Coordinates of C-alpha atoms and ligand atoms in Angstrom, one line a residue:
M143 CA -4.4 49.4 18.5
K144 CA -2.7 52.5 17.3
E145 CA 1.1 52.3 17.9
K146 CA 2.5 54.6 20.6
W147 CA 6.1 55.4 21.4
W148 CA 6.0 53.8 24.8
H149 CA 4.4 50.4 23.9
D150 CA 7.8 48.6 23.7
L151 CA 9.4 50.1 26.8
I152 CA 11.2 47.8 29.2
G153 CA 11.3 49.3 32.6
Y154 CA 13.7 49.2 35.6
Q155 CA 12.7 50.6 39.0
I156 CA 15.3 52.4 41.0
Y157 CA 15.0 52.8 44.7
P158 CA 17.5 55.7 44.8
K159 CA 18.3 55.5 48.5
S160 CA 19.7 52.0 48.0
F161 CA 21.1 52.1 44.5
Q162 CA 24.5 53.8 44.5
D163 CA 26.0 56.4 46.8
T164 CA 28.7 58.7 45.5
N165 CA 29.2 61.1 48.3
S166 CA 29.8 58.6 51.1
D167 CA 26.8 59.6 53.2
G168 CA 25.5 56.1 53.1
I169 CA 22.5 57.1 51.0
G170 CA 22.2 56.5 47.2
D171 CA 22.0 59.6 45.0
I172 CA 21.4 60.8 41.4
P173 CA 25.1 61.0 40.5
G174 CA 25.1 57.3 41.5
V175 CA 22.3 56.6 39.0
I176 CA 24.3 58.4 36.3
Q177 CA 27.4 56.4 37.2
R178 CA 25.4 53.2 36.7
L179 CA 23.7 54.2 33.4
D180 CA 26.1 52.1 31.3
Y181 CA 25.3 49.0 33.4
L182 CA 21.6 49.6 32.8
S183 CA 22.1 50.3 29.2
D184 CA 24.0 47.0 28.8
L185 CA 21.2 45.2 30.6
G186 CA 19.0 46.5 27.8
I187 CA 16.3 48.5 29.6
S188 CA 14.7 51.5 28.0
M189 CA 12.9 53.2 30.9
I190 CA 13.9 54.0 34.5
W191 CA 11.2 54.7 37.1
I192 CA 13.0 56.5 39.9
C193 CA 11.2 56.5 43.3
P194 CA 10.6 59.9 44.9
I195 CA 13.6 62.2 45.1
Y196 CA 11.8 65.4 46.0
C197 CA 12.4 67.3 49.2
S198 CA 11.1 65.2 52.0
P199 CA 11.6 64.6 55.8
M200 CA 11.7 60.9 54.7
M201 CA 9.1 59.7 57.1
D202 CA 8.0 57.4 54.3
N203 CA 11.2 57.4 52.4
G204 CA 10.3 60.2 50.1
Y205 CA 6.6 59.4 49.6
D206 CA 6.1 62.4 52.0
I207 CA 6.9 65.4 49.9
S208 CA 7.6 68.8 51.5
D209 CA 8.5 70.6 48.3
Y210 CA 7.4 69.3 44.9
T211 CA 9.6 71.6 43.0
R212 CA 13.0 70.7 44.3
I213 CA 15.2 67.6 44.5
D214 CA 16.1 66.7 48.1
S215 CA 19.8 67.5 48.8
V216 CA 20.4 64.0 50.0
F217 CA 19.8 62.9 46.4
G218 CA 21.5 65.8 44.6
T219 CA 20.1 68.9 42.8
N220 CA 17.7 69.7 40.1
G221 CA 20.7 70.1 37.9
D222 CA 21.8 66.5 38.6
L223 CA 18.3 65.4 37.5
K224 CA 18.7 67.3 34.3
K225 CA 22.0 65.7 33.7
L226 CA 20.5 62.3 34.4
I227 CA 17.7 62.9 31.9
E228 CA 20.3 63.9 29.2
E229 CA 22.7 61.1 29.9
A230 CA 19.9 58.6 29.9
K231 CA 18.6 59.9 26.6
K232 CA 21.9 59.4 25.0
R233 CA 21.6 55.7 25.8
G234 CA 18.0 55.5 24.6
I235 CA 16.6 55.5 28.2
T236 CA 13.6 57.6 29.3
I237 CA 13.3 58.7 32.9
I238 CA 10.0 58.6 34.7
M239 CA 9.5 60.2 38.1
D240 CA 7.3 59.2 41.0
L241 CA 4.2 61.4 41.3
V242 CA 2.8 61.5 44.8
I243 CA -0.4 63.6 44.7
N244 CA -2.8 61.9 47.0
H245 CA -0.9 63.4 50.0
T246 CA 2.0 65.7 50.9
S247 CA 4.3 65.6 53.8
S248 CA 3.0 67.3 57.0
A249 CA 6.1 69.5 56.6
H250 CA 4.8 70.9 53.3
P251 CA 4.2 74.7 53.6
W252 CA 0.5 74.2 52.5
F253 CA 0.0 71.9 55.5
Q254 CA 1.8 74.1 57.9
E255 CA -0.5 77.0 56.9
A256 CA -3.5 74.7 57.2
C257 CA -2.6 73.9 60.8
K258 CA -2.2 77.5 61.6
N259 CA -5.6 78.3 60.3
P260 CA -7.8 75.2 59.5
E261 CA -10.6 77.4 58.2
G262 CA -8.3 79.5 56.0
E263 CA -7.3 79.0 52.3
Y264 CA -4.9 76.2 52.9
G265 CA -7.2 74.3 55.3
K266 CA -9.2 73.6 52.1
Y267 CA -6.1 71.9 50.5
Y268 CA -6.5 69.0 53.0
I269 CA -9.3 66.9 54.4
L270 CA -10.0 68.5 57.7
R271 CA -13.0 67.6 59.8
K272 CA -14.1 68.4 63.4
G273 CA -14.0 65.5 65.9
K274 CA -17.1 64.0 67.4
N275 CA -17.3 64.0 71.3
G276 CA -13.5 64.1 71.5
Q277 CA -13.2 61.3 69.0
P278 CA -11.9 61.4 65.4
P279 CA -14.5 62.0 62.7
N280 CA -14.8 58.3 61.9
N281 CA -13.1 55.0 62.7
W282 CA -11.2 54.4 59.5
R283 CA -7.9 52.6 59.9
S284 CA -4.9 54.1 58.1
L285 CA -3.4 51.8 55.5
F286 CA -0.3 51.7 57.7
G287 CA -2.1 51.0 60.9
G288 CA -3.8 53.1 63.7
S289 CA -6.5 55.7 63.1
A290 CA -6.5 57.5 59.8
W291 CA -7.2 60.8 61.6
E292 CA -4.8 62.9 63.6
K293 CA -5.8 65.9 65.7
I294 CA -4.4 69.3 64.7
E295 CA -3.0 70.6 68.0
G296 CA -4.8 73.5 69.5
S297 CA -7.9 73.2 67.2
E298 CA -11.1 71.1 67.0
Y299 CA -10.0 69.7 63.7
Y300 CA -8.6 66.4 62.7
Y301 CA -6.8 65.7 59.4
L302 CA -7.1 62.6 57.3
H303 CA -4.0 60.6 56.5
L304 CA -4.5 57.3 54.7
F305 CA -0.8 56.5 55.1
T306 CA 1.5 57.7 58.0
V307 CA 0.6 60.7 60.2
G308 CA 3.3 62.6 58.3
Q309 CA 1.3 62.2 55.0
P310 CA -1.9 64.3 55.2
D311 CA -4.3 63.6 52.3
L312 CA -4.9 66.4 49.8
N313 CA -8.4 67.6 49.1
W314 CA -9.0 67.0 45.4
E315 CA -12.4 68.7 45.6
N316 CA -10.6 72.0 45.7
E317 CA -10.0 73.4 42.2
K318 CA -7.2 75.6 43.4
L319 CA -5.3 72.6 44.8
R320 CA -5.8 70.7 41.5
Q321 CA -4.5 73.7 39.5
A322 CA -1.4 73.9 41.7
L323 CA -0.7 70.2 41.2
Y324 CA -1.1 70.4 37.4
K325 CA 1.3 73.3 37.2
M326 CA 3.9 71.3 39.1
I327 CA 3.4 68.3 36.9
N328 CA 3.8 70.4 33.7
D329 CA 6.9 72.0 35.0
W330 CA 8.6 68.6 35.4
L331 CA 7.4 67.5 32.0
E332 CA 8.9 70.7 30.5
M333 CA 12.2 69.7 32.0
G334 CA 12.2 66.6 29.8
I335 CA 11.1 63.7 31.9
G336 CA 9.3 61.0 29.9
G337 CA 6.4 60.6 32.3
F338 CA 5.4 59.4 35.8
R339 CA 4.7 56.5 37.9
I340 CA 1.6 57.7 39.8
D341 CA 1.4 56.9 43.5
A342 CA -1.7 55.9 45.4
I343 CA -3.9 57.7 42.8
A344 CA -6.8 55.3 43.4
H345 CA -7.4 57.1 46.7
I346 CA -7.8 60.7 45.7
K347 CA -11.6 60.6 46.0
K348 CA -13.1 60.0 49.4
D349 CA -16.6 59.3 50.4
L350 CA -16.9 60.9 53.9
T351 CA -20.6 60.4 54.3
C352 CA -20.3 57.0 56.0
G353 CA -19.6 57.9 59.6
N354 CA -18.4 55.1 62.0
L355 CA -18.3 51.6 60.5
P356 CA -18.6 48.3 62.4
S357 CA -15.1 47.6 63.7
D358 CA -13.2 44.8 61.9
G359 CA -10.2 44.4 64.3
P360 CA -9.1 44.4 67.9
D361 CA -8.2 48.1 67.5
G362 CA -11.9 49.0 67.2
L363 CA -11.2 50.5 63.7
C364 CA -12.4 49.6 60.3
S365 CA -10.6 49.4 56.9
G366 CA -12.9 51.8 55.1
M367 CA -11.2 50.9 51.8
R368 CA -14.4 51.0 49.8
Y369 CA -14.9 54.6 50.8
F370 CA -11.5 55.7 49.7
R371 CA -10.4 53.5 46.8
N372 CA -11.7 53.9 43.2
V373 CA -14.7 55.8 44.6
K374 CA -17.4 56.7 42.1
G375 CA -16.8 60.1 40.6
I376 CA -13.0 59.7 40.7
E377 CA -13.1 59.5 36.9
D378 CA -13.8 63.2 36.6
Y379 CA -10.6 64.0 38.4
L380 CA -8.6 61.5 36.3
K381 CA -9.9 62.9 33.1
E382 CA -9.1 66.4 34.0
L383 CA -5.7 65.4 35.3
K384 CA -4.9 63.7 32.0
E385 CA -6.2 66.6 29.8
R386 CA -4.4 69.4 31.7
T387 CA -1.1 67.6 32.0
F388 CA -0.1 64.2 30.5
E389 CA -1.9 64.5 27.2
K390 CA -0.3 67.8 26.3
Y391 CA 3.2 66.1 26.5
D392 CA 2.3 62.7 25.1
C393 CA 4.0 61.3 28.2
F394 CA 4.0 57.8 29.6
T395 CA 2.0 57.2 32.8
L396 CA 2.0 54.2 35.0
A397 CA -0.5 54.3 37.7
E398 CA -0.7 52.4 41.0
V399 CA -4.3 51.3 40.8
D400 CA -5.8 48.1 42.0
D401 CA -9.2 46.5 41.9
I402 CA -10.7 48.2 38.9
P403 CA -13.9 46.4 37.8
E404 CA -13.5 44.7 34.4
E405 CA -15.9 47.0 32.7
R406 CA -13.9 50.1 33.7
L407 CA -10.5 48.7 32.6
E408 CA -10.7 50.2 29.1
A409 CA -11.5 53.6 30.5
Y410 CA -8.3 53.4 32.5
I411 CA -5.8 51.8 30.1
G412 CA -7.6 51.5 26.7
E413 CA -6.5 53.5 23.7
N414 CA -7.8 56.7 25.2
G415 CA -7.5 55.7 28.8
Y416 CA -6.6 58.0 31.7
Y417 CA -3.2 56.3 31.9
S418 CA -0.8 54.5 29.6
T419 CA -0.8 51.5 31.9
I420 CA -1.4 50.3 35.4
F421 CA 0.4 47.8 37.5
D422 CA -1.2 44.3 37.5
F423 CA -1.5 43.6 41.2
C424 CA -3.0 40.2 40.9
H425 CA 0.0 38.3 42.1
C426 CA 0.9 40.6 44.9
F427 CA -0.8 38.9 47.8
H428 CA 1.0 35.6 47.4
N429 CA 3.7 34.9 49.9
C430 CA 4.6 31.3 50.5
L431 CA 6.5 32.0 53.6
D432 CA 3.7 33.4 55.6
G433 CA 0.1 32.5 56.4
A434 CA -2.1 30.9 53.8
W435 CA 0.6 29.9 51.3
K436 CA 3.3 28.6 53.7
G437 CA 4.6 25.3 52.3
R438 CA 2.3 25.4 49.3
D439 CA 4.7 26.9 46.8
K440 CA 3.4 24.9 43.8
E441 CA -0.2 25.6 44.5
M442 CA 0.6 29.3 44.9
L443 CA 2.3 29.6 41.6
L444 CA -0.6 27.9 40.0
D445 CA -3.0 30.3 41.6
V446 CA -0.8 33.2 40.4
R447 CA -0.8 31.8 36.8
N448 CA -4.6 31.5 36.8
R449 CA -5.1 35.0 38.0
V450 CA -2.5 36.5 35.6
F451 CA -4.0 34.6 32.6
E452 CA -7.5 35.6 33.5
R453 CA -6.5 39.3 33.5
Q454 CA -4.7 38.9 30.2
K455 CA -7.7 37.3 28.6
K456 CA -10.0 40.0 29.9
M457 CA -7.7 42.7 28.4
E458 CA -7.7 41.1 25.0
G459 CA -5.4 43.6 23.2
R460 CA -7.5 46.5 24.4
G461 CA -4.8 47.9 26.7
F462 CA -1.5 47.2 28.4
F463 CA -0.8 46.1 31.9
C464 CA 2.6 46.8 33.5
N465 CA 3.9 43.3 34.4
Y466 CA 6.3 43.0 37.2
Q467 CA 7.2 40.7 40.0
E468 CA 9.1 42.8 42.4
N469 CA 9.0 46.4 43.8
H470 CA 10.0 48.4 46.9
D471 CA 6.8 47.4 48.7
M472 CA 7.1 43.6 48.6
I473 CA 9.6 41.0 49.6
R474 CA 11.7 39.7 46.7
I475 CA 10.5 36.9 44.5
P476 CA 12.9 34.2 45.5
D477 CA 11.6 34.6 49.1
R478 CA 8.1 35.1 48.0
F479 CA 7.7 32.2 45.6
L480 CA 10.3 29.6 46.6
P481 CA 11.4 28.0 49.8
K482 CA 15.1 28.6 50.5
E483 CA 16.1 25.0 49.7
K484 CA 14.6 25.3 46.2
Q485 CA 16.3 28.6 45.3
N486 CA 18.8 27.9 42.6
F487 CA 19.8 29.2 39.1
Y488 CA 17.0 27.2 37.4
S489 CA 14.2 28.2 39.7
L490 CA 15.3 31.9 39.8
S491 CA 15.6 32.1 36.1
M492 CA 12.2 30.5 35.3
L493 CA 10.4 33.2 37.4
P494 CA 10.9 36.1 35.0
V495 CA 10.1 34.0 31.9
M496 CA 6.6 33.6 33.4
Y497 CA 5.8 37.3 32.9
F498 CA 8.4 38.8 30.6
F499 CA 6.7 37.8 27.4
L500 CA 3.1 38.6 28.3
P501 CA 1.4 41.5 26.6
G502 CA 2.2 44.7 28.4
I503 CA 5.2 46.6 29.7
P504 CA 7.7 44.4 31.6
M505 CA 9.3 46.1 34.7
L506 CA 12.3 45.0 36.7
Y507 CA 13.2 46.1 40.2
Q508 CA 16.8 46.9 41.1
G509 CA 18.7 43.8 42.2
Q510 CA 16.1 41.4 40.8
E511 CA 18.4 40.6 37.9
I512 CA 21.1 39.3 40.2
G513 CA 18.7 37.4 42.5
M514 CA 18.9 39.5 45.6
T515 CA 16.9 38.3 48.6
G516 CA 16.0 39.6 52.0
F517 CA 17.8 38.5 55.2
W518 CA 17.0 37.8 58.8
R519 CA 17.3 40.6 61.5
E520 CA 17.9 39.9 65.1
H521 CA 16.3 43.1 66.4
I522 CA 13.2 45.0 65.3
E523 CA 15.3 48.2 65.6
D524 CA 17.3 47.1 62.6
Y525 CA 14.3 48.0 60.5
V526 CA 13.7 51.7 59.6
D527 CA 10.4 51.6 57.8
L528 CA 7.5 53.1 59.8
A529 CA 4.9 50.8 58.2
T530 CA 7.1 47.8 59.3
H531 CA 7.2 49.1 62.9
N532 CA 3.4 49.7 62.9
N533 CA 2.9 46.1 61.7
Y534 CA 5.2 44.8 64.5
Q535 CA 3.2 46.7 67.1
G536 CA 0.0 45.4 65.6
Y537 CA 1.3 41.8 65.9
L538 CA 2.2 42.4 69.5
E539 CA -1.3 43.8 70.1
Q540 CA -2.8 40.7 68.6
G541 CA -1.0 38.7 71.3
M542 CA 2.1 37.5 69.5
T543 CA 5.4 37.3 71.5
K544 CA 8.2 39.6 70.5
E545 CA 10.0 36.6 68.8
Q546 CA 6.9 35.7 66.9
A547 CA 6.3 39.2 65.8
L548 CA 9.9 39.6 64.6
E549 CA 9.8 36.4 62.7
K550 CA 6.7 37.5 60.9
I551 CA 8.3 40.8 60.1
N552 CA 11.4 39.1 58.8
Y553 CA 9.3 37.1 56.4
T554 CA 7.1 39.9 55.3
S555 CA 8.5 43.4 55.7
R556 CA 8.7 45.4 52.5
E557 CA 11.9 46.8 53.7
N558 CA 13.6 43.5 52.8
A559 CA 13.5 44.6 49.2
R560 CA 15.2 47.9 50.1
T561 CA 18.7 46.6 51.1
P562 CA 21.5 48.3 49.2
M563 CA 22.3 47.2 45.7
Q564 CA 25.1 44.6 45.6
W565 CA 27.6 45.7 43.0
N566 CA 30.7 43.8 44.0
D567 CA 32.3 41.9 46.9
G568 CA 34.1 45.0 48.3
P569 CA 33.2 46.9 51.4
N570 CA 29.4 47.6 51.6
A571 CA 29.0 45.6 48.4
G572 CA 30.3 48.7 46.4
F573 CA 27.2 50.6 47.3
S574 CA 28.9 53.2 49.6
D575 CA 32.2 54.2 51.1
G576 CA 30.3 55.5 54.2
M577 CA 27.9 53.7 56.6
P578 CA 24.9 52.5 54.6
W579 CA 21.6 53.8 55.8
F580 CA 20.4 50.2 55.9
A581 CA 22.4 47.0 56.3
V582 CA 23.7 45.3 53.2
N583 CA 22.7 41.7 52.8
P584 CA 25.6 39.6 54.2
D585 CA 25.4 37.3 51.1
Y586 CA 26.9 40.0 48.9
Q587 CA 30.1 38.2 48.4
K588 CA 28.2 35.4 46.6
V589 CA 25.5 37.6 45.0
N590 CA 26.8 40.7 43.3
V591 CA 26.8 42.3 39.8
E592 CA 30.5 42.1 39.2
K593 CA 30.6 38.3 39.9
E594 CA 27.6 37.7 37.6
Q595 CA 29.1 39.8 34.8
Q596 CA 32.0 37.5 34.7
D597 CA 30.0 34.4 34.6
N598 CA 28.2 33.5 31.3
G599 CA 25.8 31.2 33.1
S600 CA 24.7 33.7 35.7
L601 CA 21.2 35.0 36.4
L602 CA 22.3 38.5 35.3
K603 CA 23.3 37.2 31.9
F604 CA 20.0 35.3 31.6
Y605 CA 18.0 38.5 32.3
Q606 CA 20.2 40.2 29.7
K607 CA 19.2 37.5 27.2
L608 CA 15.5 37.9 28.1
I609 CA 15.6 41.6 27.4
A610 CA 17.5 41.2 24.2
L611 CA 14.9 38.7 23.0
R612 CA 12.0 41.0 23.9
K613 CA 13.7 43.7 21.8
H614 CA 14.9 41.5 18.9
C615 CA 13.7 43.1 15.7
V616 CA 12.2 39.9 14.3
Y617 CA 10.1 39.2 17.4
Q618 CA 9.5 42.6 19.0
K619 CA 6.2 43.5 17.3
N620 CA 4.8 40.1 18.2
W621 CA 5.8 40.5 21.9
V622 CA 4.2 43.9 21.9
Y623 CA 1.1 43.5 19.7
G624 CA 0.7 39.7 19.2
S625 CA -2.4 37.9 20.5
F626 CA -2.2 36.0 23.8
T627 CA -3.3 32.3 24.1
A628 CA -2.8 30.2 27.2
L629 CA -1.4 26.8 26.7
E630 CA -1.4 23.6 28.8
E631 CA -3.9 25.1 31.1
D632 CA -5.0 21.7 32.5
S633 CA -1.5 21.3 34.0
D634 CA -1.0 22.4 37.6
Q635 CA 2.8 22.5 37.1
L636 CA 3.2 24.4 33.8
W637 CA 2.9 28.1 33.0
C638 CA 2.7 28.3 29.2
Y639 CA 1.4 30.7 26.6
M640 CA 1.7 31.6 23.0
R641 CA 1.9 35.0 21.2
C642 CA 0.9 35.1 17.6
R643 CA 1.1 37.7 14.9
D644 CA 1.4 37.7 11.1
G645 CA 2.0 33.9 10.9
Q646 CA 4.7 34.0 13.6
R647 CA 4.1 31.8 16.8
L648 CA 6.2 32.4 19.9
Q649 CA 5.6 29.8 22.6
V650 CA 6.7 30.2 26.2
F651 CA 7.0 27.1 28.4
V652 CA 7.8 27.3 32.1
N653 CA 7.9 24.3 34.4
M654 CA 7.0 25.8 37.8
S655 CA 7.8 22.5 39.7
D656 CA 10.9 20.7 40.9
E657 CA 10.0 17.6 38.9
W658 CA 10.2 16.6 35.3
V659 CA 7.0 17.4 33.5
T660 CA 5.8 16.4 30.0
T661 CA 3.6 18.7 28.0
K662 CA 0.2 17.3 26.8
G663 CA 0.5 19.0 23.4
C664 CA 3.2 18.6 20.7
Y665 CA 5.4 21.6 20.0
D666 CA 8.3 22.4 17.8
G667 CA 10.2 25.5 16.8
K668 CA 13.5 27.2 17.1
V669 CA 14.8 27.6 20.6
L670 CA 15.2 31.3 21.4
I671 CA 15.8 31.0 25.2
N672 CA 16.5 28.0 27.4
N673 CA 17.7 28.0 31.0
Y674 CA 19.1 24.5 30.5
A675 CA 21.7 23.4 27.9
A676 CA 19.2 21.1 26.1
L677 CA 15.5 20.6 25.5
S678 CA 14.2 17.0 25.4
Q679 CA 11.3 15.9 23.4
K680 CA 9.3 12.6 23.1
A681 CA 6.8 12.0 20.4
G682 CA 6.6 15.7 19.8
C683 CA 5.8 16.6 23.5
L684 CA 8.3 18.6 25.5
L685 CA 10.0 16.9 28.5
L686 CA 10.7 19.8 30.7
Q687 CA 13.3 19.5 33.5
P688 CA 12.7 20.9 37.0
Y689 CA 12.1 24.7 36.6
Q690 CA 13.0 24.6 33.0
A691 CA 12.0 27.7 31.0
V692 CA 12.1 27.7 27.2
V693 CA 10.9 30.0 24.4
L694 CA 10.3 28.5 20.9
A695 CA 9.6 30.3 17.7
V696 CA 7.7 29.0 14.6
E697 CA 7.3 31.0 11.4
S698 CA 4.7 29.9 8.9
Ligands
BGC793 C1 4.2 53.5 47.7 C2 4.6 53.2 49.0 C3 4.2 54.3 49.9 C4 2.7 54.7 49.8 C5 2.4 56.0 50.3 C6 2.7 53.5 47.8 O1 1.9 52.8 47.1 O2 4.6 52.5 46.7 O3 6.0 52.9 49.1 O4 4.5 54.0 51.2 O5 2.3 54.7 48.4 O6 2.8 57.0 49.5

């Protein structure tokens, strides 16, 4: 594969609202990110993906954009962003922005015009349809619950919103709309950003021919997913988008796309794919604390391993996945993969080793490196996220009591990953001098950056070592371009793989269980990383302690 500048990036996702506040309004801001750049640089990352910071009424925390050209004053100014780009560049860090072009906010002037005159020019920027017998055009359910259609007051028209009512979907069939989006994208690239994380892009093409579908829930609605995700013909848009924008700037693009059939993967992320990379979603639906996986943490990790390895084998050096374990839409990994009583340094440090050395771009989410977790709320009002409230209502409608519904929300709400960053043990964990927009996890006196910086055996220091190893000049090419081979696949307790290139063999061993496990095969090599002080061997086999994670190198 031809080498590209972004192949060896190590990403860090910032949820700006919760990262660092500098003006005491309780909301994180761009100057806060600038203030913490040295921390990120010491951690070793080389790319920051910053969640949406454009003007927005914040109905979906910035994923509802009302002006694509300006930074929301709550986060700072366009000038602040420019400064961030420059300061990051000085530290070898590239900034990528979130690009939300499946929908805008309902407060966007285009939509305001569309509502005034649905049959006018801006009506064609959105997906507007007349209702049928006083009902919405079809019974699709929004991805955040309730009907995907909302009536435009005073007209016969409904607009489509796959997400909240405040996020009307754009009409990609309209050439004029597409041109306006391309211009906006190019303007940001001109400013010097390194690329984009592209939101919900799999949904830009809709098949509206289906009419009402058989209901699949007590609400009488239907998911409709196959009519609005990766719909045939979407490739024409993706190709054009790439040609008119990204390609001209050789920028890095990371798309939120799931469920692409194997035979189409290369078209998406191969050498000349529509995007540089896409997120690998295959581990996202595992949550041991809820439903199917409750109490089955070992089985769950095994299932995750099998899916991840299968995806890697299919890709076979033809393209790069973006490998991650946490983001702003999912509960944090300690809570997702481990019961509370099993969360300790060893179990928390083995989790990143599973994915960090796989082929692809590794991505961290703020706070993951210090082991942040969610916490239990007493009242549903303590949550802000609309999707969380919709889910809560849905659980009540399914017949759960308020207590049961709140318990489920406490286990599963994505907002648990959005608590303010825990910098130190001072007021509000050093996040803000004001009243944080969302409560800080009360465990911040135990779990915080400053404490972990002072402890050589901390999780933070371990992440630092992982990143340093990924970037080490002797091994980096192998981590980026080496072949991938699964090891010890018969084991239901081990997650092991090997990366090989030019006679160099890098072997990764993770014991996912809380018991000692012996490898079947014999292995040797120089220890590059170990989350324990020692590594035991017997007759050439490795004797791995509970949750032990080790990387060994062999040169031939
Ligand atoms: C983002 C979510 C957001 C949704 C709608 C997603 O995939 O990650 O946080 O709510 O798109 O824009």
